Amino acid sequence: MKAVVFDKLGGPEVLRLADIPKPEVKPGTVVIRVRAAGINFADTLFRQGQYLIQPQLPDVPGVEGAGEIEAAGAGVSNLKPGQRVAFIGNKAYAEFALAPAAQVIPLPDSMSFEHGAAFPIQVLTAWHMLHTCHNTAPGQTVLVHSAAGGVGIVAVQIAKAAGAKVIGTVSSDSKAALVKEYGGDDVINYATKDFAEEANRLTGGRGVDLILDAVGATTLEKGIGCLAPFGHTILYGRAGGPPEPLNLFQLFPRSAMASAFTLNTVATLPDLMRRGIEEALRLVMHGKVKLIIGKSYPLAEAADAHRFMESRQSTGKLVLNA
Ligand SMILES: NC(=O)c1ccc[n+]([C@@H]2O[C@H](COP(=O)([O-])OP(=O)(O)OC[C@H]3O[C@@H](n4cnc5c(N)ncnc54)[C@H](OP(=O)(O)O)[C@@H]3O)[C@@H](O)[C@H]2O)c1
């Protein structure tokens, strides 16, 4: 089968299309004929050896996608060959991928493979931060960093659906327009304005109740300066580099809370995983969350897709068609 392989760590140029053996089905798993693989910022870190999980070279990136089940392993009774699904797995930049049955999501007939590939990681990450880590509710203000990105534009919509006011931060005016189009109440272009000062101004000095922060180095500490009393900041990524160690005394003045989130934790809790899938899929099916495919590429152009994501110009979800 065709797959995107890298033999050494490095820039996007290390990604190349190659022929490798198809994965074999194992008990409790399914093999999926991948039609669309989702691209995540984490894949660019994985390619450089900077992600939580280290590649086993030669390796294949990709942790999610959508397609049809090719084969179901022993003990898998609820999934059948031919069924359309989305999945969280690994080595997804390929024509076939293996996924644990518990991480396979039957796709509604009306949902395309590209939209299916855009669902698992980004929508579930946004949903769990807003509804598992925090109880987002009407009257609250949520500040979403990287608001035009894959997780960000979904988080804006889920927070709005929960009744919150949403402030997004972005690095360009064109991204700001997109965030407004998808429900952002206010958008701060941090290339021209200090986001914390602006968030305090926009909330009349009260500050925001929740910050979703996957930038890290340049945002975590500064964000604490625009939290409301009992406000909460969630660190869930490090696109801008790992933050400096946080001095908890900085949380005292407003009795604030700082926490962290990774979807990997949810993946160890099947009931919570299922609940998130049901609730988030309902928001998509009711039109409260629209999945944006920013750009799609053929498998052979995975390196270009990574370049585009790292350029900070991408919006919504990038996908590879396999
Ligand atoms: N914890 C989890 O389980 C989990 C799950 C999914 C994603 N994540 C994290 O969430 C973040 C967003 O992921 P995504 O796949 O949806 O990507 P994305 O938001 O579509 O793209 C990354 C965005 O980060 C912003 N950014 C800020 N500083 C940057 C820098 N120095 N270099 C590159 N980009 C920078 C850019 O937006 P602006 O230029 O507009 O700021 C860029 O467009 C990533 O950090 C990812 O690792 C975490």
PDB file of N, CA, C and O and ligand atoms in Angstrom, residues 39-42 45 51 121-122 125 129 145-152 169-172 175 190 214-215 218 235-241 261-264 309-318, ligand 1:
ATOM      1  N   ILE A  39      -4.812  16.005   9.365  1.00  0.00           N
ATOM      2  CA  ILE A  39      -3.480  16.512   9.720  1.00  0.00           C
ATOM      3  C   ILE A  39      -3.626  17.325  10.999  1.00  0.00           C
ATOM      4  O   ILE A  39      -4.536  18.158  11.115  1.00  0.00           O
ATOM      5  N   ASN A  40      -2.752  17.057  11.951  1.00  0.00           N
ATOM      6  CA  ASN A  40      -2.741  17.795  13.210  1.00  0.00           C
ATOM      7  C   ASN A  40      -1.396  18.473  13.400  1.00  0.00           C
ATOM      8  O   ASN A  40      -0.367  17.944  12.962  1.00  0.00           O
ATOM      9  N   PHE A  41      -1.408  19.597  14.109  1.00  0.00           N
ATOM     10  CA  PHE A  41      -0.144  20.280  14.392  1.00  0.00           C
ATOM     11  C   PHE A  41       0.829  19.317  15.078  1.00  0.00           C
ATOM     12  O   PHE A  41       2.033  19.337  14.810  1.00  0.00           O
ATOM     13  N   ALA A  42       0.279  18.427  15.916  1.00  0.00           N
ATOM     14  CA  ALA A  42       1.131  17.456  16.626  1.00  0.00           C
ATOM     15  C   ALA A  42       1.915  16.577  15.638  1.00  0.00           C
ATOM     16  O   ALA A  42       3.008  16.115  15.966  1.00  0.00           O
ATOM     17  N   LEU A  45       5.212  18.045  15.043  1.00  0.00           N
ATOM     18  CA  LEU A  45       6.132  17.834  16.175  1.00  0.00           C
ATOM     19  C   LEU A  45       6.650  16.396  16.158  1.00  0.00           C
ATOM     20  O   LEU A  45       7.836  16.134  16.393  1.00  0.00           O
ATOM     21  N   TYR A  51       7.383  15.362  19.913  1.00  0.00           N
ATOM     22  CA  TYR A  51       6.064  15.057  20.471  1.00  0.00           C
ATOM     23  C   TYR A  51       6.232  14.142  21.689  1.00  0.00           C
ATOM     24  O   TYR A  51       7.307  13.593  21.923  1.00  0.00           O
ATOM     25  N   ILE A 121      -9.966  14.218  16.531  1.00  0.00           N
ATOM     26  CA  ILE A 121      -9.022  14.863  17.450  1.00  0.00           C
ATOM     27  C   ILE A 121      -9.456  16.289  17.785  1.00  0.00           C
ATOM     28  O   ILE A 121      -9.538  16.675  18.959  1.00  0.00           O
ATOM     29  N   GLN A 122      -9.760  17.066  16.768  1.00  0.00           N
ATOM     30  CA  GLN A 122      -9.974  18.493  17.038  1.00  0.00           C
ATOM     31  C   GLN A 122     -11.310  18.759  17.730  1.00  0.00           C
ATOM     32  O   GLN A 122     -11.371  19.537  18.684  1.00  0.00           O
ATOM     33  N   THR A 125     -11.176  17.261  21.322  1.00  0.00           N
ATOM     34  CA  THR A 125     -10.304  18.064  22.185  1.00  0.00           C
ATOM     35  C   THR A 125     -11.036  19.327  22.639  1.00  0.00           C
ATOM     36  O   THR A 125     -11.072  19.663  23.835  1.00  0.00           O
ATOM     37  N   MET A 129     -12.337  20.034  26.626  1.00  0.00           N
ATOM     38  CA  MET A 129     -11.830  21.162  27.413  1.00  0.00           C
ATOM     39  C   MET A 129     -12.988  22.010  27.908  1.00  0.00           C
ATOM     40  O   MET A 129     -13.012  22.445  29.072  1.00  0.00           O
ATOM     41  N   HIS A 145      -7.218  30.913  22.033  1.00  0.00           N
ATOM     42  CA  HIS A 145      -6.044  31.239  21.222  1.00  0.00           C
ATOM     43  C   HIS A 145      -6.067  30.416  19.932  1.00  0.00           C
ATOM     44  O   HIS A 145      -6.695  29.365  19.866  1.00  0.00           O
ATOM     45  N   SER A 146      -5.323  30.867  18.919  1.00  0.00           N
ATOM     46  CA  SER A 146      -5.269  30.182  17.599  1.00  0.00           C
ATOM     47  C   SER A 146      -6.693  29.893  17.130  1.00  0.00           C
ATOM     48  O   SER A 146      -6.998  28.787  16.679  1.00  0.00           O
ATOM     49  N   ALA A 147      -7.558  30.909  17.239  1.00  0.00           N
ATOM     50  CA  ALA A 147      -8.994  30.678  17.082  1.00  0.00           C
ATOM     51  C   ALA A 147      -9.420  30.321  15.666  1.00  0.00           C
ATOM     52  O   ALA A 147     -10.520  29.814  15.461  1.00  0.00           O
ATOM     53  N   ALA A 148      -8.574  30.575  14.667  1.00  0.00           N
ATOM     54  CA  ALA A 148      -8.956  30.209  13.293  1.00  0.00           C
ATOM     55  C   ALA A 148      -8.427  28.829  12.919  1.00  0.00           C
ATOM     56  O   ALA A 148      -8.688  28.325  11.831  1.00  0.00           O
ATOM     57  N   GLY A 149      -7.650  28.203  13.822  1.00  0.00           N
ATOM     58  CA  GLY A 149      -7.017  26.911  13.525  1.00  0.00           C
ATOM     59  C   GLY A 149      -7.990  25.759  13.679  1.00  0.00           C
ATOM     60  O   GLY A 149      -9.183  25.950  13.912  1.00  0.00           O
ATOM     61  N   GLY A 150      -7.447  24.552  13.565  1.00  0.00           N
ATOM     62  CA  GLY A 150      -8.284  23.351  13.583  1.00  0.00           C
ATOM     63  C   GLY A 150      -9.071  23.226  14.875  1.00  0.00           C
ATOM     64  O   GLY A 150     -10.309  23.198  14.872  1.00  0.00           O
ATOM     65  N   VAL A 151      -8.403  23.140  16.012  1.00  0.00           N
ATOM     66  CA  VAL A 151      -9.114  23.042  17.293  1.00  0.00           C
ATOM     67  C   VAL A 151      -9.833  24.359  17.573  1.00  0.00           C
ATOM     68  O   VAL A 151     -10.980  24.380  18.009  1.00  0.00           O
ATOM     69  N   GLY A 152      -9.158  25.486  17.273  1.00  0.00           N
ATOM     70  CA  GLY A 152      -9.668  26.792  17.664  1.00  0.00           C
ATOM     71  C   GLY A 152     -11.036  27.115  17.086  1.00  0.00           C
ATOM     72  O   GLY A 152     -11.943  27.516  17.832  1.00  0.00           O
ATOM     73  N   THR A 169      -8.120  34.835  19.609  1.00  0.00           N
ATOM     74  CA  THR A 169      -6.890  35.537  19.230  1.00  0.00           C
ATOM     75  C   THR A 169      -6.332  34.864  17.983  1.00  0.00           C
ATOM     76  O   THR A 169      -6.411  33.648  17.828  1.00  0.00           O
ATOM     77  N   VAL A 170      -5.799  35.693  17.072  1.00  0.00           N
ATOM     78  CA  VAL A 170      -5.261  35.214  15.792  1.00  0.00           C
ATOM     79  C   VAL A 170      -4.091  36.126  15.405  1.00  0.00           C
ATOM     80  O   VAL A 170      -3.912  37.195  15.994  1.00  0.00           O
ATOM     81  N   SER A 171      -3.369  35.701  14.342  1.00  0.00           N
ATOM     82  CA  SER A 171      -2.188  36.490  13.946  1.00  0.00           C
ATOM     83  C   SER A 171      -2.422  37.314  12.683  1.00  0.00           C
ATOM     84  O   SER A 171      -1.478  37.922  12.189  1.00  0.00           O
ATOM     85  N   SER A 172      -3.650  37.320  12.130  1.00  0.00           N
ATOM     86  CA  SER A 172      -3.876  38.134  10.925  1.00  0.00           C
ATOM     87  C   SER A 172      -5.332  38.588  10.855  1.00  0.00           C
ATOM     88  O   SER A 172      -6.220  37.965  11.456  1.00  0.00           O
ATOM     89  N   LYS A 175      -7.716  35.958   9.292  1.00  0.00           N
ATOM     90  CA  LYS A 175      -8.154  34.934  10.252  1.00  0.00           C
ATOM     91  C   LYS A 175      -9.221  35.529  11.186  1.00  0.00           C
ATOM     92  O   LYS A 175     -10.172  34.846  11.564  1.00  0.00           O
ATOM     93  N   TYR A 190      -3.224  39.490  17.682  1.00  0.00           N
ATOM     94  CA  TYR A 190      -2.143  39.719  18.660  1.00  0.00           C
ATOM     95  C   TYR A 190      -0.856  40.204  18.003  1.00  0.00           C
ATOM     96  O   TYR A 190       0.105  40.559  18.691  1.00  0.00           O
ATOM     97  N   ALA A 214      -3.018  26.654  23.431  1.00  0.00           N
ATOM     98  CA  ALA A 214      -2.113  25.637  22.861  1.00  0.00           C
ATOM     99  C   ALA A 214      -0.890  26.310  22.256  1.00  0.00           C
ATOM    100  O   ALA A 214      -0.212  25.735  21.424  1.00  0.00           O
ATOM    101  N   VAL A 215      -0.630  27.557  22.657  1.00  0.00           N
ATOM    102  CA  VAL A 215       0.555  28.265  22.141  1.00  0.00           C
ATOM    103  C   VAL A 215       1.705  28.116  23.134  1.00  0.00           C
ATOM    104  O   VAL A 215       2.803  27.702  22.770  1.00  0.00           O
ATOM    105  N   THR A 218       4.544  32.021  24.795  1.00  0.00           N
ATOM    106  CA  THR A 218       4.266  33.457  24.763  1.00  0.00           C
ATOM    107  C   THR A 218       2.910  33.823  25.370  1.00  0.00           C
ATOM    108  O   THR A 218       2.573  35.006  25.456  1.00  0.00           O
ATOM    109  N   LEU A 235      -3.831  24.619  29.472  1.00  0.00           N
ATOM    110  CA  LEU A 235      -2.723  24.472  28.514  1.00  0.00           C
ATOM    111  C   LEU A 235      -2.889  23.127  27.832  1.00  0.00           C
ATOM    112  O   LEU A 235      -2.961  22.086  28.502  1.00  0.00           O
ATOM    113  N   TYR A 236      -2.962  23.119  26.491  1.00  0.00           N
ATOM    114  CA  TYR A 236      -3.162  21.827  25.805  1.00  0.00           C
ATOM    115  C   TYR A 236      -2.238  21.665  24.599  1.00  0.00           C
ATOM    116  O   TYR A 236      -2.441  20.755  23.787  1.00  0.00           O
ATOM    117  N   GLY A 237      -1.225  22.513  24.482  1.00  0.00           N
ATOM    118  CA  GLY A 237      -0.288  22.372  23.366  1.00  0.00           C
ATOM    119  C   GLY A 237       0.828  23.371  23.530  1.00  0.00           C
ATOM    120  O   GLY A 237       0.868  24.135  24.516  1.00  0.00           O
ATOM    121  N   ARG A 238       1.744  23.376  22.558  1.00  0.00           N
ATOM    122  CA  ARG A 238       2.928  24.237  22.666  1.00  0.00           C
ATOM    123  C   ARG A 238       3.404  24.661  21.281  1.00  0.00           C
ATOM    124  O   ARG A 238       4.584  24.576  20.963  1.00  0.00           O
ATOM    125  N   ALA A 239       2.445  25.146  20.479  1.00  0.00           N
ATOM    126  CA  ALA A 239       2.808  25.561  19.115  1.00  0.00           C
ATOM    127  C   ALA A 239       3.859  26.672  19.134  1.00  0.00           C
ATOM    128  O   ALA A 239       4.670  26.791  18.222  1.00  0.00           O
ATOM    129  N   GLY A 240       3.854  27.496  20.178  1.00  0.00           N
ATOM    130  CA  GLY A 240       4.817  28.598  20.275  1.00  0.00           C
ATOM    131  C   GLY A 240       6.034  28.230  21.117  1.00  0.00           C
ATOM    132  O   GLY A 240       6.804  29.111  21.497  1.00  0.00           O
ATOM    133  N   GLY A 241       6.185  26.963  21.462  1.00  0.00           N
ATOM    134  CA  GLY A 241       7.298  26.511  22.307  1.00  0.00           C
ATOM    135  C   GLY A 241       6.810  26.221  23.714  1.00  0.00           C
ATOM    136  O   GLY A 241       5.777  26.746  24.138  1.00  0.00           O
ATOM    137  N   PHE A 261      -4.499  19.640  29.497  1.00  0.00           N
ATOM    138  CA  PHE A 261      -5.390  18.641  28.887  1.00  0.00           C
ATOM    139  C   PHE A 261      -4.697  17.932  27.740  1.00  0.00           C
ATOM    140  O   PHE A 261      -4.027  18.566  26.925  1.00  0.00           O
ATOM    141  N   THR A 262      -4.868  16.615  27.705  1.00  0.00           N
ATOM    142  CA  THR A 262      -4.554  15.869  26.490  1.00  0.00           C
ATOM    143  C   THR A 262      -5.660  14.848  26.236  1.00  0.00           C
ATOM    144  O   THR A 262      -6.145  14.201  27.194  1.00  0.00           O
ATOM    145  N   LEU A 263      -6.025  14.710  24.996  1.00  0.00           N
ATOM    146  CA  LEU A 263      -7.083  13.754  24.627  1.00  0.00           C
ATOM    147  C   LEU A 263      -6.637  12.325  24.925  1.00  0.00           C
ATOM    148  O   LEU A 263      -7.483  11.437  25.083  1.00  0.00           O
ATOM    149  N   ASN A 264      -5.322  12.105  25.033  1.00  0.00           N
ATOM    150  CA  ASN A 264      -4.823  10.755  25.361  1.00  0.00           C
ATOM    151  C   ASN A 264      -5.407  10.270  26.691  1.00  0.00           C
ATOM    152  O   ASN A 264      -5.636   9.087  26.883  1.00  0.00           O
ATOM    153  N   MET A 309       0.868  24.102   7.270  1.00  0.00           N
ATOM    154  CA  MET A 309       0.452  24.199   8.676  1.00  0.00           C
ATOM    155  C   MET A 309       1.505  24.969   9.493  1.00  0.00           C
ATOM    156  O   MET A 309       1.165  25.818  10.312  1.00  0.00           O
ATOM    157  N   GLU A 310       2.767  24.707   9.226  1.00  0.00           N
ATOM    158  CA  GLU A 310       3.825  25.375  10.002  1.00  0.00           C
ATOM    159  C   GLU A 310       3.967  26.848   9.628  1.00  0.00           C
ATOM    160  O   GLU A 310       4.564  27.628  10.367  1.00  0.00           O
ATOM    161  N   SER A 311       3.445  27.229   8.444  1.00  0.00           N
ATOM    162  CA  SER A 311       3.540  28.624   8.008  1.00  0.00           C
ATOM    163  C   SER A 311       2.583  29.532   8.788  1.00  0.00           C
ATOM    164  O   SER A 311       2.636  30.745   8.668  1.00  0.00           O
ATOM    165  N   ARG A 312       1.683  28.935   9.556  1.00  0.00           N
ATOM    166  CA  ARG A 312       0.664  29.645  10.337  1.00  0.00           C
ATOM    167  C   ARG A 312      -0.380  30.305   9.452  1.00  0.00           C
ATOM    168  O   ARG A 312      -1.126  31.161   9.925  1.00  0.00           O
ATOM    169  N   GLN A 313      -0.455  29.917   8.200  1.00  0.00           N
ATOM    170  CA  GLN A 313      -1.484  30.503   7.330  1.00  0.00           C
ATOM    171  C   GLN A 313      -2.714  29.614   7.228  1.00  0.00           C
ATOM    172  O   GLN A 313      -3.728  30.028   6.692  1.00  0.00           O
ATOM    173  N   SER A 314      -2.622  28.379   7.704  1.00  0.00           N
ATOM    174  CA  SER A 314      -3.752  27.468   7.522  1.00  0.00           C
ATOM    175  C   SER A 314      -4.905  27.873   8.435  1.00  0.00           C
ATOM    176  O   SER A 314      -4.700  28.429   9.516  1.00  0.00           O
ATOM    177  N   THR A 315      -6.105  27.567   7.968  1.00  0.00           N
ATOM    178  CA  THR A 315      -7.300  27.770   8.798  1.00  0.00           C
ATOM    179  C   THR A 315      -8.099  26.475   8.750  1.00  0.00           C
ATOM    180  O   THR A 315      -8.013  25.721   7.771  1.00  0.00           O
ATOM    181  N   GLY A 316      -8.883  26.227   9.806  1.00  0.00           N
ATOM    182  CA  GLY A 316      -9.686  25.011   9.849  1.00  0.00           C
ATOM    183  C   GLY A 316      -8.804  23.779   9.764  1.00  0.00           C
ATOM    184  O   GLY A 316      -7.658  23.780  10.203  1.00  0.00           O
ATOM    185  N   LYS A 317      -9.345  22.732   9.137  1.00  0.00           N
ATOM    186  CA  LYS A 317      -8.688  21.428   9.117  1.00  0.00           C
ATOM    187  C   LYS A 317      -7.986  21.169   7.793  1.00  0.00           C
ATOM    188  O   LYS A 317      -8.552  21.421   6.734  1.00  0.00           O
ATOM    189  N   LEU A 318      -6.769  20.653   7.851  1.00  0.00           N
ATOM    190  CA  LEU A 318      -6.077  20.179   6.646  1.00  0.00           C
ATOM    191  C   LEU A 318      -6.243  18.666   6.583  1.00  0.00           C
ATOM    192  O   LEU A 318      -6.115  17.986   7.595  1.00  0.00           O
TER     193      LEU A 318
HETATM  194  N1  LIG B   1      -3.779  18.230  24.016  1.00  0.00           N
HETATM  195  C1  LIG B   1      -4.406  17.626  23.011  1.00  0.00           C
HETATM  196  O1  LIG B   1      -4.986  16.542  23.163  1.00  0.00           O
HETATM  197  C2  LIG B   1      -4.391  18.293  21.686  1.00  0.00           C
HETATM  198  C3  LIG B   1      -5.206  17.782  20.657  1.00  0.00           C
HETATM  199  C4  LIG B   1      -5.204  18.474  19.432  1.00  0.00           C
HETATM  200  C5  LIG B   1      -4.398  19.582  19.268  1.00  0.00           C
HETATM  201  N2  LIG B   1      -3.611  19.996  20.285  1.00  0.00           N
HETATM  202  C6  LIG B   1      -2.762  21.195  20.131  1.00  0.00           C
HETATM  203  O2  LIG B   1      -3.605  22.243  19.726  1.00  0.00           O
HETATM  204  C7  LIG B   1      -2.904  23.142  18.886  1.00  0.00           C
HETATM  205  C8  LIG B   1      -3.675  23.373  17.620  1.00  0.00           C
HETATM  206  O3  LIG B   1      -3.620  22.192  16.847  1.00  0.00           O
HETATM  207  P1  LIG B   1      -4.236  22.183  15.382  1.00  0.00           P
HETATM  208  O4  LIG B   1      -3.866  20.864  14.800  1.00  0.00           O
HETATM  209  O5  LIG B   1      -5.674  22.578  15.450  1.00  0.00           O
HETATM  210  O6  LIG B   1      -3.352  23.290  14.647  1.00  0.00           O
HETATM  211  P2  LIG B   1      -3.792  24.741  14.116  1.00  0.00           P
HETATM  212  O7  LIG B   1      -4.374  25.512  15.254  1.00  0.00           O
HETATM  213  O8  LIG B   1      -4.626  24.556  12.907  1.00  0.00           O
HETATM  214  O9  LIG B   1      -2.405  25.378  13.692  1.00  0.00           O
HETATM  215  C9  LIG B   1      -1.498  25.877  14.639  1.00  0.00           C
HETATM  216  C10 LIG B   1      -1.762  27.360  14.916  1.00  0.00           C
HETATM  217  O10 LIG B   1      -1.034  27.727  16.075  1.00  0.00           O
HETATM  218  C11 LIG B   1      -0.792  29.109  16.035  1.00  0.00           C
HETATM  219  N3  LIG B   1       0.586  29.386  16.451  1.00  0.00           N
HETATM  220  C12 LIG B   1       0.930  30.214  17.438  1.00  0.00           C
HETATM  221  N4  LIG B   1       2.251  30.265  17.567  1.00  0.00           N
HETATM  222  C13 LIG B   1       2.774  29.456  16.611  1.00  0.00           C
HETATM  223  C14 LIG B   1       4.092  29.124  16.232  1.00  0.00           C
HETATM  224  N5  LIG B   1       5.154  29.630  16.866  1.00  0.00           N
HETATM  225  N6  LIG B   1       4.274  28.269  15.190  1.00  0.00           N
HETATM  226  C15 LIG B   1       3.214  27.742  14.550  1.00  0.00           C
HETATM  227  N7  LIG B   1       1.929  28.030  14.882  1.00  0.00           N
HETATM  228  C16 LIG B   1       1.718  28.876  15.906  1.00  0.00           C
HETATM  229  C17 LIG B   1      -1.031  29.590  14.591  1.00  0.00           C
HETATM  230  O11 LIG B   1      -2.223  30.373  14.590  1.00  0.00           O
HETATM  231  P3  LIG B   1      -2.098  31.980  14.765  1.00  0.00           P
HETATM  232  O12 LIG B   1      -0.937  32.372  13.866  1.00  0.00           O
HETATM  233  O13 LIG B   1      -3.384  32.546  14.333  1.00  0.00           O
HETATM  234  O14 LIG B   1      -1.787  32.196  16.219  1.00  0.00           O
HETATM  235  C18 LIG B   1      -1.251  28.283  13.833  1.00  0.00           C
HETATM  236  O15 LIG B   1      -2.111  28.444  12.745  1.00  0.00           O
HETATM  237  C19 LIG B   1      -1.508  22.531  18.691  1.00  0.00           C
HETATM  238  O16 LIG B   1      -0.609  23.110  19.603  1.00  0.00           O
HETATM  239  C20 LIG B   1      -1.728  21.082  19.036  1.00  0.00           C
HETATM  240  O17 LIG B   1      -0.560  20.432  19.428  1.00  0.00           O
HETATM  241  C21 LIG B   1      -3.595  19.381  21.491  1.00  0.00           C
END
